XYZ file of C-alpha atoms in Angstrom:
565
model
C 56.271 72.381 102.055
C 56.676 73.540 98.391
C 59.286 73.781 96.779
C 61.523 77.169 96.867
C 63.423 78.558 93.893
C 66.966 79.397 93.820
C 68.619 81.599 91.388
C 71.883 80.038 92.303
C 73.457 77.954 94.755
C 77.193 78.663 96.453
C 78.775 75.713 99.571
C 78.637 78.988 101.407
C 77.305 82.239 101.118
C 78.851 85.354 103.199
C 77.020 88.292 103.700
C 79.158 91.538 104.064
C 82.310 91.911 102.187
C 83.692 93.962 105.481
C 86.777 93.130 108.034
C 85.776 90.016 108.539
C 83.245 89.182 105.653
C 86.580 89.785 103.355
C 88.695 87.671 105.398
C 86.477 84.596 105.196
C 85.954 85.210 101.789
C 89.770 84.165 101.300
C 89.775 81.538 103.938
C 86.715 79.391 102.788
C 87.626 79.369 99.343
C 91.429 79.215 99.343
C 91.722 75.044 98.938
C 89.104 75.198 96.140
C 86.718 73.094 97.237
C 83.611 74.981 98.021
C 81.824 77.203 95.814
C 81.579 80.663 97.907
C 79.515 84.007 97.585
C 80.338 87.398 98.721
C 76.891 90.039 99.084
C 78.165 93.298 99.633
C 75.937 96.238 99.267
C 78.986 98.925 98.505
C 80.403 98.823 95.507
C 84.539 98.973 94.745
C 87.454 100.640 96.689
C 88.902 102.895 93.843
C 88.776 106.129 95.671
C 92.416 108.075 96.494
C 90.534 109.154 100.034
C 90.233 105.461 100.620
C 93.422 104.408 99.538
C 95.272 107.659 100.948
C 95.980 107.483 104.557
C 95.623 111.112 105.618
C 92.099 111.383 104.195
C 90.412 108.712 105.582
C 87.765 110.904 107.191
C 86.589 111.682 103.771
C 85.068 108.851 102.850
C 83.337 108.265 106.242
C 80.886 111.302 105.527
C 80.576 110.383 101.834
C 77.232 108.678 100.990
C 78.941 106.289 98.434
C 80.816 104.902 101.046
C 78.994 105.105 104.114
C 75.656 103.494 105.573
C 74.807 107.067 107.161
C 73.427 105.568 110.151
C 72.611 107.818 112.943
C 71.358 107.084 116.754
C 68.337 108.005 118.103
C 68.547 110.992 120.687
C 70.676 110.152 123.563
C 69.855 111.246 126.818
C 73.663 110.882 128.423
C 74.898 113.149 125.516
C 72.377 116.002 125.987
C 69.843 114.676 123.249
C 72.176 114.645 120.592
C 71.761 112.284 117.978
C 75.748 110.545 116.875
C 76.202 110.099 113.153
C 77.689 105.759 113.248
C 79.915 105.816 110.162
C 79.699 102.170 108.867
C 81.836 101.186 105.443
C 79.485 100.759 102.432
C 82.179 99.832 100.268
C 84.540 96.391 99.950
C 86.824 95.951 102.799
C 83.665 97.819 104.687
C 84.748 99.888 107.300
C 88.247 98.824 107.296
C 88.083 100.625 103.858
C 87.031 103.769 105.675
C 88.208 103.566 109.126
C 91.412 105.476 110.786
C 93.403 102.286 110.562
C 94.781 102.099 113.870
C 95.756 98.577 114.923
C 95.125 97.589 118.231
C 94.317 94.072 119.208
C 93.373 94.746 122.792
C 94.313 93.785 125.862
C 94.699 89.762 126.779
C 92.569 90.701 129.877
C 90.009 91.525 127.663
C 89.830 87.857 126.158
C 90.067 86.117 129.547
C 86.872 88.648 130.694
C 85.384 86.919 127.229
C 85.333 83.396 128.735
C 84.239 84.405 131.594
C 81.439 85.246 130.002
C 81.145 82.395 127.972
C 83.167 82.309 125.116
C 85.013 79.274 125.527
C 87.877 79.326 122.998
C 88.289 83.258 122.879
C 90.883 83.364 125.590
C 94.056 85.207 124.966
C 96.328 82.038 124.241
C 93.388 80.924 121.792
C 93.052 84.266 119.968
C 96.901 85.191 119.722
C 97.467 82.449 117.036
C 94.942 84.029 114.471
C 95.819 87.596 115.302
C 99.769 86.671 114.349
C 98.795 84.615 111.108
C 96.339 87.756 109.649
C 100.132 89.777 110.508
C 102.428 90.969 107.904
C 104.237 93.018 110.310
C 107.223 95.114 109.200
C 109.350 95.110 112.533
C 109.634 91.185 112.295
C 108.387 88.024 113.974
C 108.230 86.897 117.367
C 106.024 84.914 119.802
C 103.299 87.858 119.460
C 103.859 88.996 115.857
C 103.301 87.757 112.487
C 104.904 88.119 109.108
C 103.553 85.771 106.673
C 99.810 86.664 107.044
C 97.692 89.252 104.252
C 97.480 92.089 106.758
C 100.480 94.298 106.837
C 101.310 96.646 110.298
C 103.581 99.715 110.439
C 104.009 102.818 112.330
C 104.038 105.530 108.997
C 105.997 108.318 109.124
C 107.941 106.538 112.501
C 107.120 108.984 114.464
C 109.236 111.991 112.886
C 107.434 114.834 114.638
C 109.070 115.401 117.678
C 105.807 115.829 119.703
C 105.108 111.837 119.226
C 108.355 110.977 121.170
C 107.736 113.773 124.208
C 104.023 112.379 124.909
C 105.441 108.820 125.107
C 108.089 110.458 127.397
C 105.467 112.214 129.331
C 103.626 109.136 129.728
C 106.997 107.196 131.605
C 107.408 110.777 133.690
C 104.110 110.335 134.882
C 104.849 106.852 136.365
C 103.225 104.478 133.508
C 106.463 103.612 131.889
C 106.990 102.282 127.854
C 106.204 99.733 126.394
C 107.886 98.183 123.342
C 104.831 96.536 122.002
C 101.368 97.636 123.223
C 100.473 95.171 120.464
C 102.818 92.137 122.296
C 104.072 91.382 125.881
C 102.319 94.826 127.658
C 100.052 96.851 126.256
C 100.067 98.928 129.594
C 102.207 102.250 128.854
C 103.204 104.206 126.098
C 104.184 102.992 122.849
C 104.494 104.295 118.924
C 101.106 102.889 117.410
C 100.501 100.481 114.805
C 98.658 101.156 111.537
C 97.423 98.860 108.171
C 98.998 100.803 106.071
C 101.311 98.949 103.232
C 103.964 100.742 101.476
C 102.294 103.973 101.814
C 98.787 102.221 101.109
C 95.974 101.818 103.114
C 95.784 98.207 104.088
C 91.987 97.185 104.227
C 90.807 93.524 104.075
C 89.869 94.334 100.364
C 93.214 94.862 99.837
C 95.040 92.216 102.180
C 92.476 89.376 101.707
C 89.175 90.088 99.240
C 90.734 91.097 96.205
C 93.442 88.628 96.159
C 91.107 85.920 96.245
C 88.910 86.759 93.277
C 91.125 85.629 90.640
C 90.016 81.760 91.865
C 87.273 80.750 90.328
C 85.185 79.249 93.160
C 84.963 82.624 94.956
C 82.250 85.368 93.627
C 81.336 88.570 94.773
C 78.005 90.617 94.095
C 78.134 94.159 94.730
C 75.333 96.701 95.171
C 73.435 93.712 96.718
C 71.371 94.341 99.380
C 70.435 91.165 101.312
C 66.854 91.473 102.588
C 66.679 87.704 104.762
C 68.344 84.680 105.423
C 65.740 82.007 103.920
C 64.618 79.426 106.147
C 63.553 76.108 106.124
C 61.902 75.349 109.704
C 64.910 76.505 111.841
C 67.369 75.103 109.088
C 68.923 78.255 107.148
C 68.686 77.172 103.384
C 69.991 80.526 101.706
C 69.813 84.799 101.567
C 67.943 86.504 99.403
C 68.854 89.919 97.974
C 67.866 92.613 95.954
C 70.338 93.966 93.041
C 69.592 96.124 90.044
C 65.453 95.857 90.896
C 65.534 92.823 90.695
C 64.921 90.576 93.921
C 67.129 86.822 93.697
C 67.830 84.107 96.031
C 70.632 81.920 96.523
C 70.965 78.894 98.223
C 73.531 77.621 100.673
C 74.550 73.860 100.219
C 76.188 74.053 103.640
C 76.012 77.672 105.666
C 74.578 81.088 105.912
C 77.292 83.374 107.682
C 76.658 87.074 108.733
C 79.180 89.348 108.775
C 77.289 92.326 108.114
C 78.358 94.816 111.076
C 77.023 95.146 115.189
C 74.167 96.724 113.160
C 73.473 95.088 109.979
C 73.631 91.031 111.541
C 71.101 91.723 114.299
C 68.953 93.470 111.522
C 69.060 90.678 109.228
C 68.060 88.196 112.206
C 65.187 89.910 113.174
C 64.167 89.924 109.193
C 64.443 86.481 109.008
C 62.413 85.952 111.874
C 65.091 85.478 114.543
C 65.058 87.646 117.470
C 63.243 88.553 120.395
C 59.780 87.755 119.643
C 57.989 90.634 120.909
C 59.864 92.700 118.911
C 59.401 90.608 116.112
C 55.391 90.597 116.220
C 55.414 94.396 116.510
C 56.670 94.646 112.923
C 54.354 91.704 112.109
C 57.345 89.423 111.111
C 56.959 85.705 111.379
C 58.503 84.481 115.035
C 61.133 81.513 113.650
C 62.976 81.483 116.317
C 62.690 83.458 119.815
C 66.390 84.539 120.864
C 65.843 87.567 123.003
C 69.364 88.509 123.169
C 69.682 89.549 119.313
C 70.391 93.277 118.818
C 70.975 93.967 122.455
C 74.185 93.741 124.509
C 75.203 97.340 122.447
C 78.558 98.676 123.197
C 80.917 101.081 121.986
C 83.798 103.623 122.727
C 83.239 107.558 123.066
C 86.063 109.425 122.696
C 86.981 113.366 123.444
C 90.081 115.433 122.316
C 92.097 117.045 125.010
C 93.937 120.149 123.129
C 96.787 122.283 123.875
C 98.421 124.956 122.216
C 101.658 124.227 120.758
C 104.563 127.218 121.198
C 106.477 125.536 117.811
C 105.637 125.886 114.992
C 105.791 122.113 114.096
C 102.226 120.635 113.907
C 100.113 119.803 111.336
C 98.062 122.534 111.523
C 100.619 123.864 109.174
C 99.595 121.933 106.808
C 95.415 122.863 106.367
C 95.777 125.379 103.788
C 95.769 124.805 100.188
C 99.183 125.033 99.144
C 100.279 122.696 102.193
C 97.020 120.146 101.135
C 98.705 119.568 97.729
C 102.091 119.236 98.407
C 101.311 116.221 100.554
C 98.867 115.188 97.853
C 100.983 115.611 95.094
C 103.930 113.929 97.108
C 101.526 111.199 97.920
C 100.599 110.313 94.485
C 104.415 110.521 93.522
C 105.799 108.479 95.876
C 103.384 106.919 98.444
C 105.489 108.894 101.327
C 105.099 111.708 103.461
C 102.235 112.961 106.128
C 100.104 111.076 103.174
C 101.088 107.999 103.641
C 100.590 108.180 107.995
C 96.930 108.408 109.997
C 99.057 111.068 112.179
C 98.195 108.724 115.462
C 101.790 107.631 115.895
C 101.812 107.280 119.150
C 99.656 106.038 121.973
C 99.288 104.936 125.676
C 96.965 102.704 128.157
C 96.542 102.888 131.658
C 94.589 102.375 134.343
C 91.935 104.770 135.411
C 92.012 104.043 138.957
C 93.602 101.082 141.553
C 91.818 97.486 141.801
C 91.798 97.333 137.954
C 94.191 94.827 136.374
C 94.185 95.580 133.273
C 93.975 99.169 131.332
C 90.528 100.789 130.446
C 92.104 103.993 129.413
C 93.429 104.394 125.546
C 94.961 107.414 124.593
C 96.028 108.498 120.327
C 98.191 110.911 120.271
C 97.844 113.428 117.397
C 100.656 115.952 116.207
C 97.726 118.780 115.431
C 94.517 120.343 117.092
C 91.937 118.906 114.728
C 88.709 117.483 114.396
C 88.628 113.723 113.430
C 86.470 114.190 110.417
C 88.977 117.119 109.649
C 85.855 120.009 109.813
C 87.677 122.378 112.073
C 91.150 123.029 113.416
C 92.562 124.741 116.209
C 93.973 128.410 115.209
C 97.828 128.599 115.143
C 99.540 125.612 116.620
C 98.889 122.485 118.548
C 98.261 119.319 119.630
C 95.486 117.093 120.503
C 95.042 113.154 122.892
C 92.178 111.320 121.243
C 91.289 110.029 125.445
C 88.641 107.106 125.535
C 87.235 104.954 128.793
C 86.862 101.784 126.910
C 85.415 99.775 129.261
C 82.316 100.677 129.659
C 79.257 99.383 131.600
C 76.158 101.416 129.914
C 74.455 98.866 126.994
C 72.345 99.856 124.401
C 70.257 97.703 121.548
C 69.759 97.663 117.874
C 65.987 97.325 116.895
C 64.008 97.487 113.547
C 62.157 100.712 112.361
C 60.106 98.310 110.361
C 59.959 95.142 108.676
C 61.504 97.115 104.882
C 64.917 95.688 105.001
C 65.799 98.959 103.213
C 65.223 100.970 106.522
C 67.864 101.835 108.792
C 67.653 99.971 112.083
C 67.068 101.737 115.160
C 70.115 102.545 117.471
C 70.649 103.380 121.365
C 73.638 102.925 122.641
C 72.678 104.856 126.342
C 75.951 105.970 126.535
C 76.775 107.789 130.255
C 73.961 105.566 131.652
C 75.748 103.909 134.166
C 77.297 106.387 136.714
C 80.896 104.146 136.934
C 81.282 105.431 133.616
C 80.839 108.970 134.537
C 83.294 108.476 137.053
C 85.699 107.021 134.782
C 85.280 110.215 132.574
C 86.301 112.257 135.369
C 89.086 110.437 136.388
C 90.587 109.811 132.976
C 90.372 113.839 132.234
C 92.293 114.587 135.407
C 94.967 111.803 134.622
C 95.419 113.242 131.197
C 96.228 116.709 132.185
C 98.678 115.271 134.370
C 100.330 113.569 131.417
C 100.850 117.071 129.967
C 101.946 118.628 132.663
C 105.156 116.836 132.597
C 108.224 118.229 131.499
C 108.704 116.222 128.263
C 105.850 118.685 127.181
C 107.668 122.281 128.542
C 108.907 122.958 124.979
C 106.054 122.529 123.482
C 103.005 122.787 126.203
C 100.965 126.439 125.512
C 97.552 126.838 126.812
C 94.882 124.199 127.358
C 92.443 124.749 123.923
C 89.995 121.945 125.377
C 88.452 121.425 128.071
C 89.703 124.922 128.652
C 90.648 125.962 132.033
C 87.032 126.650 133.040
C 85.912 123.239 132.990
C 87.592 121.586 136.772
C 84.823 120.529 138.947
C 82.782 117.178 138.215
C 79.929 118.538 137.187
C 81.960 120.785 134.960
C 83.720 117.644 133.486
C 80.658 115.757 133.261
C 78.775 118.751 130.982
C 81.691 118.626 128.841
C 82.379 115.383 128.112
C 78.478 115.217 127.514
C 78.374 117.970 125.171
C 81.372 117.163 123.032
C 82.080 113.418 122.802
C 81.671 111.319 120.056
C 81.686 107.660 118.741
C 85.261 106.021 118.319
C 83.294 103.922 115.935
C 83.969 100.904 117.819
C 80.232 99.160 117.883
C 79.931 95.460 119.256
C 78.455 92.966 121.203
C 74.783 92.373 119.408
C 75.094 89.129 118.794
C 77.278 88.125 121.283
C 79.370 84.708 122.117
C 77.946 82.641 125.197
C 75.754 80.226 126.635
C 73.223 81.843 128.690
C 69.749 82.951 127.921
C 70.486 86.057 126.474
C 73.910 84.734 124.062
C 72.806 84.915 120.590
C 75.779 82.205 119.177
C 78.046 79.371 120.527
C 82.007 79.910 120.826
C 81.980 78.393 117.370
C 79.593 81.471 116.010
C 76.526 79.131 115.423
C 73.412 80.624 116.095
C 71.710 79.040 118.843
C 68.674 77.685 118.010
C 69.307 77.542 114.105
C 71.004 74.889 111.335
C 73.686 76.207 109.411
C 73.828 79.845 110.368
C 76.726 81.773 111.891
C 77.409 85.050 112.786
C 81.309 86.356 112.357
C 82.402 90.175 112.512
C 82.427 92.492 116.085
C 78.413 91.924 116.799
C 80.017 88.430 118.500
C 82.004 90.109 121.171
C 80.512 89.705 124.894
C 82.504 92.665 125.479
C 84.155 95.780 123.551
C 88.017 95.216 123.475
C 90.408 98.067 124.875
C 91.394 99.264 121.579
C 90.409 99.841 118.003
C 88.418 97.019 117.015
C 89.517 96.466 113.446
C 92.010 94.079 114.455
C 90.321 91.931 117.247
C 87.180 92.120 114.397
C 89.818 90.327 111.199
C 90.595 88.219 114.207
C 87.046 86.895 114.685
C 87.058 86.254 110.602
C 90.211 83.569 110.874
C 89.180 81.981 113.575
C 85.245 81.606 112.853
C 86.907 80.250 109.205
C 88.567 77.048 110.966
C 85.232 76.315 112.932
C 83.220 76.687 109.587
C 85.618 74.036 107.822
C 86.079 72.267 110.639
C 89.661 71.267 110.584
C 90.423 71.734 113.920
C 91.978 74.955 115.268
C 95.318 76.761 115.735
C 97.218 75.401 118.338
C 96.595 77.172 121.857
C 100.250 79.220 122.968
C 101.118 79.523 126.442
C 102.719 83.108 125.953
C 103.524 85.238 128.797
C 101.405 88.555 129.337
C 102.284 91.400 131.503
C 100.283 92.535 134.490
C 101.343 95.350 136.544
C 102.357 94.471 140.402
C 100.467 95.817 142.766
C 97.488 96.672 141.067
C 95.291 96.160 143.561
C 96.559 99.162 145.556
C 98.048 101.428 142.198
C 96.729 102.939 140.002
C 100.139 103.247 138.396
C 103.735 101.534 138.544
C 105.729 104.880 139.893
C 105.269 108.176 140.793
C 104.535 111.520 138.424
C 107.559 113.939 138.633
C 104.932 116.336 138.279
C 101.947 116.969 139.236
C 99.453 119.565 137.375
C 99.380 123.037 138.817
């Protein structure tokens, strides 16, 4: 074989300079020892809408900042075709995401090695989730405070409407927990955000830019890796394309790929790794034959269940101009105020039906009636649940367009598929109107905005729920942990089949958390950076977790006071 030409050479080379990308950036080069690249194809973080809390949806449309992928049509949503925001920036999407911190549920870990993830189980995980933790409310067995990522609640909930849903939620039998993120996440809770000293808190921030100033970590921007180079099935580097110009950089020890659920499985199939049929139809080389790459495709939908407020305390009294730039100009000032907060301060998780025993059901809680990307806005007054089943069983896939690694990959997700989840939609709506029907909500409860009273039977729910739902922006599982036939890396994120190739950011989950996935995604970035050096792992914690008694026969721990009219 002839020799191949390197423009540089790096110990490592990561590419994706995202939530986890950032994260090992910091961890592999923090003793000094090994020379490590960053290719990110964004460019800086600079922008006030990124660093502003409030405005995070601004940067998610913007094409500076965002990939711009989009599905193809999807059957279970009525054809339409979901816009996947994906950061294109430093810190990638944790730079442009709502910042919501949610780890997920330990259930959720122990349904991981089940499936084959030995090493991902909740007492495994819970040691890298508390040392990423800066959290402001203090240390205990669950919670960090000397890690790069720091946790807070914003504004602390000042809006009275954040402390009567989390009272609605213990009227309606589910009770409160004091730390969705510790002990329980079943109940109802004030919610965590990254958000430091008024700041949004993105890996860029916490881990990325920190570690620049040593001199054994670099980072290319605008760099748009086209393949991981191969030697046989050894990986050997990545090239990339920046400024025209085409390079290639070799890796003295490993590859890793921490380029999104989207971007990794791409990149395999580029470089030749991937289902082969799939492969030959874009006339790319078969390296390898892993038929499991790209599919596996999960995420969360989400829909908004609005009332009316009678107060006039929400912040839809805040959309117009004048009330825009006082927060903005209080903002820039002093880092405080509805600014410096996400606005989902509070948030629940239950159980969408008996014989579950753990919850599937996430609610945020948002003091307005307002779209997430901020487009529209209720008239007058009110208030809004961000509900989302997030366990679901429809899969999708990522495939190539074509072999131009400049093309958007192909994405299905076949959400509604599976008629569980259909079921789970119907349920969840009903149990959600129930929650405001209770009397912590009489002050402030007005007429349902959405659904609207016309929508009651099952069909009715399922034609909404079709029509108006949309991504939580929670995308996993394409490269996911395991052992079988179809897993695409071991439990220590080696790619099966391959020398010196890993993948590390959400693509590796066998299943989507229940939660945000920002958190359980940094997660994946500390602990794939201790099987990538090798020094042996953090100690596993027996830690207590709660499950709820009787779950086999509830569906919750006590009884509504009230049941919707």
């Amino acid at each position: 074989m002839a020799e191949q030409h390197f423009d540089r050479e790096f110990d490592y080379v990561i590419v994706g300079a995202g939530s986890a990308g950032s994260v090992l950036a910091d961890r592999l080069s923090a003793d000094g020892q090994h020379q490590v690249l960053v290719l990110e194809f964004g460019g800086n973080d600079n922008s006030i809408f990124i660093k502003m809390p409030t405005a995070f949806s601004i940067p998610m449309g913007m094409e500076k900042y965002d990939w711009g992928y989009h599905t193809k049509s999807e059957p279970g949503l009525q054809g339409r075709s979901i816009h996947q925001a994906r950061g294109k920036v430093i810190g990638g999407s944790s730079s442009v995401n709502g910042m919501a911190y949610v780890r997920g549920n330990a259930g959720d870990f122990a349904e991981w090695e089940s499936l084959g993830a030995k090493g991902w189980g909740y007492q495994d995980v819970l040691p890298y989730f508390r040392r990423a933790e800066d959290c402001v409310y203090g240390a205990n067995d669950y919670r960090g405070t000397s890690g790069s990522l720091t946790t807070c609640n914003g504004n602390n909930m000042k809006n009275p409407l954040y402390r009567a849903f989390i009272e609605a939620g213990k009227q309606a039998g589910y009770g409160e927990t004091d730390d969705y993120n510790g002990y329980r996440q079943e109940g109802f809770c004030r919610m965590d955000m990254t958000v430091r000293d008024g700041v949004r808190c993105s890996t860029a921030m916490a881990y990325l830019k920190p570690a620049l100033n040593r001199s054994n970590l670099s980072l290319e921007t605008h760099a748009l890796t086209t393949r991981v180079i191969m030697e046989g099935k050894k990986a050997v580097g990545v090239e990339y394309r920046q400024n025209g110009k085409t390079l290639r950089v070799r890796a003295r020890k490993e590859v890793i790929l921490s380029a999104s659920a989207f971007n990794s499985p791409k990149l395999l199939m580029l470089s030749g790794i991937g289902p082969a049929d799939e492969l030959k139809k874009h006339g790319i080389e078969v390296i390898h034959d892993l038929p499991g790459v790209g599919k596996n495709l999960q995420d969360h939908l989400e829909v908004w269940v609005q009332q009316e407020c009678t107060q006039n305390i929400t912040l839809n009294g805040w959309l117009g101009p004048l009330g825009k730039a006082f927060i903005g100009a209080r903002w820039l000032l002093t880092k405080t105020g509805l600014g410096a907060s996400n606005h989902f301060e509070s948030n629940g998780y239950i159980r969408s039906r008996a014989g579950l025993q753990y919850p599937d059901i996430q609610y945020h809680f948002l003091a307005g009636a307002i779209a997430y990307d901020g487009s529209s806005a209720a008239d007058g007054h009110g208030f809004q649940v961000h509900l989302g089943h997030n366990k679901p069983v429809s899969r999708g896939e990522v495939t190539l367009a074509s072999a131009d690694p400049a093309a958007a990959p192909e994405l299905f997700f076949n959400y509604l598929s599976a008629e569980e989840d259909r079921l789970a939609w119907r349920r969840s709506l009903r149990l959600t109107r129930e929650i405001f029907a209770q009397p912590a909500f009489d002050p402030y409860r007005g007429e349902e905005l959405s659904p609207g009273k016309d929508v009651q039977t099952d069909d009715e729910i399922d034609e909404w729920v079709a029509r108006t739902s949309e991504t939580a922006y929670h995308p996993a599982g394409t490269c996911r942990i395991g052992e079988d036939a179809m897993a695409v890396v071991d439990p220590e994120c080696r790619v099966h089949g391959i020398e010196n190739l890993r993948v590390a950011d959400s693509s590796i989950m066998p299943t989507v958390t229940n939660g945000n996935l920002n958190a359980p995604t940094i997660m994946i970035g500390e602990k794939a950076a201790d099987h990538i050096l090798g020094r042996g792992l953090l100690e596993r914690e027996q830690i207590p977790v709660f499950r709820a008694d009787e779950w086999e026969e509830k569906q919750r721990m006590g009884e509504p006071m009230r049941s919707p009219t």
